[in-house]
Amino acid sequence: MMKKAFIIAKKEFKTYFITPIGYTVIGVFLFVVGYMFYQRLVFFIRQQFADAQTAQYVQSSLNDAVVKPLYATMNIIMLFIIPIVTMRLIAEEKKSKTIELLYTSPLNMWEIIIGKFSAGLLLVLFALLGTLVYPIILLIGGNPDIGQISSMYLGLALLSSSYIAIGLLWSSVTENQIIGAVFTFLSLVFLWVLDWSAQNSSQFISDILSYISVIKHFEYFGQGVISLKDTVYYLSLTTILLYLSRILIDPNKKIKLFIKWSLLFVLLIVVNISANIHDLRIDISRDKINTLSDQTLYILKNLKGDVVFNAVLNPGPSTQNFKRAIEQYSYYSRHIKYQILDKQETGAKFESLTLFYKNKYVNISSLSEDDISSAIVSITRDIRKKIYFINSHGEPDTEDNSAEGISFLTSKIRSYGYEVSFADLKSALPKDNGLLIMLAPSKDISDIELKRIENFLSNGGNFILLFGPPVSTTDFDPAKRLNRLLTVLGIRITNNIIIDPSSKKMGLGQAVVVTQELSDKSPISSSLKDPLILPYSRSLVLSKDSKSLCKSSLTSWGSASALSGKLVFDDKKDLKGPLDICAYTCVANGKGCLMVVGNSAFVANKYINYGSNYDLIMNAISFMLDDKELVFSRTRIDRPGYFVAGSVFVLGFFATYFIPFIMLVTGILSYYRRKRK
C-alpha cells in the first residue's frame, strides 16, 4: 500500500511546482517569517547595546526575545497557507472528473488519501526546512536553546499534519477549491478561538474546550517539552480526520465505514483521556527550565502530611495557569492536594492562593516554583530558625527595595520559614547558634566587637561576611580590623578590585567578574549551574584550612590602583588571576562556620537574580543552618542571551531574503511559462 501511496504523493508534490502554488507558498512564507525574524533580532541587539551602555548585565533571553515570537509567527501563517496547499487535493479531481479514474484504478481509498495527505505535508515541511537558516544564524552569533527549537519544529510538524488533515477533509466535501479553502480557514480559526472561549466558561467546559483547541497543545512544544498528551492529541486528530476523508471519497459502504469510524473515534477519546491522566513529559530545553528543581523534588519526597492548595480564581487563564503549575507538584507527591473555587461564586473581592498544612496556613503571591516550594518548606517547618542581620556598622537596610537594597533577599529568607532579626555588635550576641550576616559594613569595628564574633563562632554560631569594594581612605576600611579575626581562621580580604577584560565580550565593564570557576567539592557551590555575576569584587587570600567556593578567571587580576582609574596590570603591585572571591571554613566538626565573600553587590536587588547569585547565598544560608537537604539547585530560568552583530548578521540578512526572493521569481516564471503553453 505504501508504494502506491508514494507514487500518488510524488505526483501531487510535482504538481505543486508545475504550477506557481508551491513556489508562491514557500516564498511568501519564508519572506514573512524572515521579516519577523530580523525585526525581532534587531530589537534584541539594540536592547543588548542599551544594556551594555548602562552597565547592566543582559538578562533578556534570546529564546524569549527572538525564538518564541518567531515560531508563534509561523504558527499564525500556517492558518493562511494550509488552506491554499490543501484546497486542490481532492476538489480538483472531482471538478475535472479524474476522481472516477482513481476509483477504477488498482488504488484503494487509503492509498489515495495517504498519498495526497503526504504531498501536502511534504510541501509544508519543505517550507519549514527553509527556516532552518534562522536557528543557524542564532547559533553562530549567539546562544539559542537548541532543545527548545527542536521541540518547536516537532510541534509545528504535528500541528501542520492536523491542519492538512482538516484541509483534506474539506477538499473531499466539495469540488470548488475556493469553498474548500474558505471552510478550511474557518475551521482552523475555530479551533484556535476555542481556547479563548474557554477563558469565559465554567471549569468543566473550560477544560474540554482547552483540550480540543489545537493551539493549546502547542504550548509545551514551545517551551521545549515533548508531552505525550499533546503528541497523542495531534496524531489522534490527524487520524480521525483522514479516516473521515476516506469515507467521504468512497462511493460505497459508507454506513459500514462510518460505524468503524465511530468506534475508532470512541477509542481515540479513551486514549486521549488516558494520556491526559498519565501524561509523560520530556524536557529537552537546554537548562531544563520546565522541570522541577532537585530542591523541590527533595522537598516533595520528604513531605510527611498533606499540603492542600486552596485557590480562589476566575475561570480561564488564572485557573489554567494554576492547574499547570500545581499538577507538576502533585505528579511527584501524593501529599499535594488542591481545590479550585470560583471567585464569583464565593463572592471574594480578589483572587487568592492559600496553602494549608495541619493547623497552619500561608498565602502565596505567585505561581513561580521558588515561591511555591519555599511556601511548602515554611509551612511544614516545626522550628523557625533565626537569621540575624548586623545593623550597627552602616549596613544597608534589609527592607530597602531600591536597586542597591536587599529587600528581595530578606523576603526570600522569610518565605523559607526563617525568622529575620537584627543584632548589634555593641551588645552581647544571641546564644541560639543561629546565623549572623554582616553585609558591606562601612564603619570601623572595635576589638570588643571582634571578640564577640569570635565567641559566637566558638559557641557553634555561623557567620556570613560580605564585603563591599575598598574605600579610597583605607584607614576607615572595616576590612583592615576584620582581617585580625579572619586571618586567624585562614582567610584574608585584600584591598584590591578584581579586573577581568573578558567581561567586555559580554558588554560588561572590566570590574564585573563573570565566573563559573565554582568548587565541586562543597555542597554550597557544587549544584550551581550558571555563572556568578560579581561587580567590584575584592580577592581573598586563603590558607590550606579554608575551602574556596569560587575564583575569577585566568585572564583576571587584582588591581591595587583601580580606584584611581588605572586598569593596566602592574606585575609589581597587582595580583595575577585566578583569584579567590568566596570561601568558607568551620571552627570545629562542621560547627561555627564562617563564609567570606569579597563582594556584597551580588545580593542586592539589582543583581541577585543574575546567574547563580541567588542560589549561592541561599545555599550558604541553608548549609550553615544545617538545612543541608535544601542545598540544591533551585528554580531554573532561561539563561541570559546574547548575539554578536557583525558579518554573521549581514550574511544572514542576505541568506534570509535571498531564498524567498528566488522562490517567488521562480514561481512567476513558472506561471508565465505555463500560460504560454
PDB file of N, CA, C and O in Angstrom, residues 498-499 551-558 569 574-580:
ATOM      1  N   ILE A 498      39.086  43.210  41.583  1.00  0.00           N
ATOM      2  CA  ILE A 498      39.389  42.260  40.507  1.00  0.00           C
ATOM      3  C   ILE A 498      38.947  42.834  39.165  1.00  0.00           C
ATOM      4  O   ILE A 498      37.801  43.256  39.004  1.00  0.00           O
ATOM      5  N   ILE A 499      39.861  42.828  38.216  1.00  0.00           N
ATOM      6  CA  ILE A 499      39.605  43.303  36.856  1.00  0.00           C
ATOM      7  C   ILE A 499      39.660  42.106  35.916  1.00  0.00           C
ATOM      8  O   ILE A 499      40.590  41.298  35.986  1.00  0.00           O
ATOM      9  N   LYS A 551      36.334  31.275  42.105  1.00  0.00           N
ATOM     10  CA  LYS A 551      37.521  32.028  41.705  1.00  0.00           C
ATOM     11  C   LYS A 551      37.204  32.855  40.470  1.00  0.00           C
ATOM     12  O   LYS A 551      36.232  32.581  39.750  1.00  0.00           O
ATOM     13  N   SER A 552      38.020  33.842  40.228  1.00  0.00           N
ATOM     14  CA  SER A 552      37.931  34.601  38.985  1.00  0.00           C
ATOM     15  C   SER A 552      38.638  33.816  37.878  1.00  0.00           C
ATOM     16  O   SER A 552      39.270  32.792  38.132  1.00  0.00           O
ATOM     17  N   SER A 553      38.583  34.312  36.664  1.00  0.00           N
ATOM     18  CA  SER A 553      39.154  33.589  35.523  1.00  0.00           C
ATOM     19  C   SER A 553      40.664  33.800  35.420  1.00  0.00           C
ATOM     20  O   SER A 553      41.252  34.638  36.107  1.00  0.00           O
ATOM     21  N   LEU A 554      41.290  33.068  34.518  1.00  0.00           N
ATOM     22  CA  LEU A 554      42.737  33.174  34.294  1.00  0.00           C
ATOM     23  C   LEU A 554      43.135  34.538  33.741  1.00  0.00           C
ATOM     24  O   LEU A 554      44.268  34.986  33.919  1.00  0.00           O
ATOM     25  N   THR A 555      42.214  35.187  33.061  1.00  0.00           N
ATOM     26  CA  THR A 555      42.533  36.479  32.438  1.00  0.00           C
ATOM     27  C   THR A 555      42.418  37.646  33.412  1.00  0.00           C
ATOM     28  O   THR A 555      42.682  38.790  33.048  1.00  0.00           O
ATOM     29  N   SER A 556      41.983  37.383  34.640  1.00  0.00           N
ATOM     30  CA  SER A 556      41.732  38.459  35.601  1.00  0.00           C
ATOM     31  C   SER A 556      42.982  38.800  36.396  1.00  0.00           C
ATOM     32  O   SER A 556      43.968  38.060  36.389  1.00  0.00           O
ATOM     33  N   TRP A 557      42.912  39.922  37.095  1.00  0.00           N
ATOM     34  CA  TRP A 557      43.961  40.277  38.046  1.00  0.00           C
ATOM     35  C   TRP A 557      43.371  41.181  39.131  1.00  0.00           C
ATOM     36  O   TRP A 557      42.321  41.796  38.932  1.00  0.00           O
ATOM     37  N   GLY A 558      44.040  41.230  40.265  1.00  0.00           N
ATOM     38  CA  GLY A 558      43.613  42.089  41.359  1.00  0.00           C
ATOM     39  C   GLY A 558      44.343  43.406  41.287  1.00  0.00           C
ATOM     40  O   GLY A 558      45.558  43.477  41.509  1.00  0.00           O
ATOM     41  N   PHE A 569      47.512  46.102  34.044  1.00  0.00           N
ATOM     42  CA  PHE A 569      48.145  45.189  35.002  1.00  0.00           C
ATOM     43  C   PHE A 569      49.568  45.646  35.338  1.00  0.00           C
ATOM     44  O   PHE A 569      50.378  45.934  34.462  1.00  0.00           O
ATOM     45  N   ASP A 574      50.027  44.373  41.445  1.00  0.00           N
ATOM     46  CA  ASP A 574      48.766  43.643  41.276  1.00  0.00           C
ATOM     47  C   ASP A 574      48.950  42.139  41.437  1.00  0.00           C
ATOM     48  O   ASP A 574      50.061  41.607  41.280  1.00  0.00           O
ATOM     49  N   LEU A 575      47.817  41.468  41.726  1.00  0.00           N
ATOM     50  CA  LEU A 575      47.810  40.013  41.885  1.00  0.00           C
ATOM     51  C   LEU A 575      47.295  39.371  40.608  1.00  0.00           C
ATOM     52  O   LEU A 575      46.247  39.760  40.082  1.00  0.00           O
ATOM     53  N   LYS A 576      47.993  38.372  40.115  1.00  0.00           N
ATOM     54  CA  LYS A 576      47.607  37.705  38.873  1.00  0.00           C
ATOM     55  C   LYS A 576      46.552  36.640  39.154  1.00  0.00           C
ATOM     56  O   LYS A 576      46.621  35.913  40.133  1.00  0.00           O
ATOM     57  N   GLY A 577      45.545  36.561  38.282  1.00  0.00           N
ATOM     58  CA  GLY A 577      44.465  35.589  38.451  1.00  0.00           C
ATOM     59  C   GLY A 577      44.889  34.176  38.075  1.00  0.00           C
ATOM     60  O   GLY A 577      45.974  33.979  37.511  1.00  0.00           O
ATOM     61  N   PRO A 578      44.055  33.170  38.402  1.00  0.00           N
ATOM     62  CA  PRO A 578      42.739  33.308  39.041  1.00  0.00           C
ATOM     63  C   PRO A 578      42.849  33.629  40.532  1.00  0.00           C
ATOM     64  O   PRO A 578      43.785  33.192  41.203  1.00  0.00           O
ATOM     65  N   LEU A 579      41.856  34.367  41.035  1.00  0.00           N
ATOM     66  CA  LEU A 579      41.859  34.819  42.425  1.00  0.00           C
ATOM     67  C   LEU A 579      40.610  34.324  43.140  1.00  0.00           C
ATOM     68  O   LEU A 579      39.522  34.292  42.555  1.00  0.00           O
ATOM     69  N   ASP A 580      40.766  33.952  44.397  1.00  0.00           N
ATOM     70  CA  ASP A 580      39.616  33.511  45.197  1.00  0.00           C
ATOM     71  C   ASP A 580      38.721  34.701  45.515  1.00  0.00           C
ATOM     72  O   ASP A 580      39.199  35.781  45.885  1.00  0.00           O
TER      73      ASP A 580
END
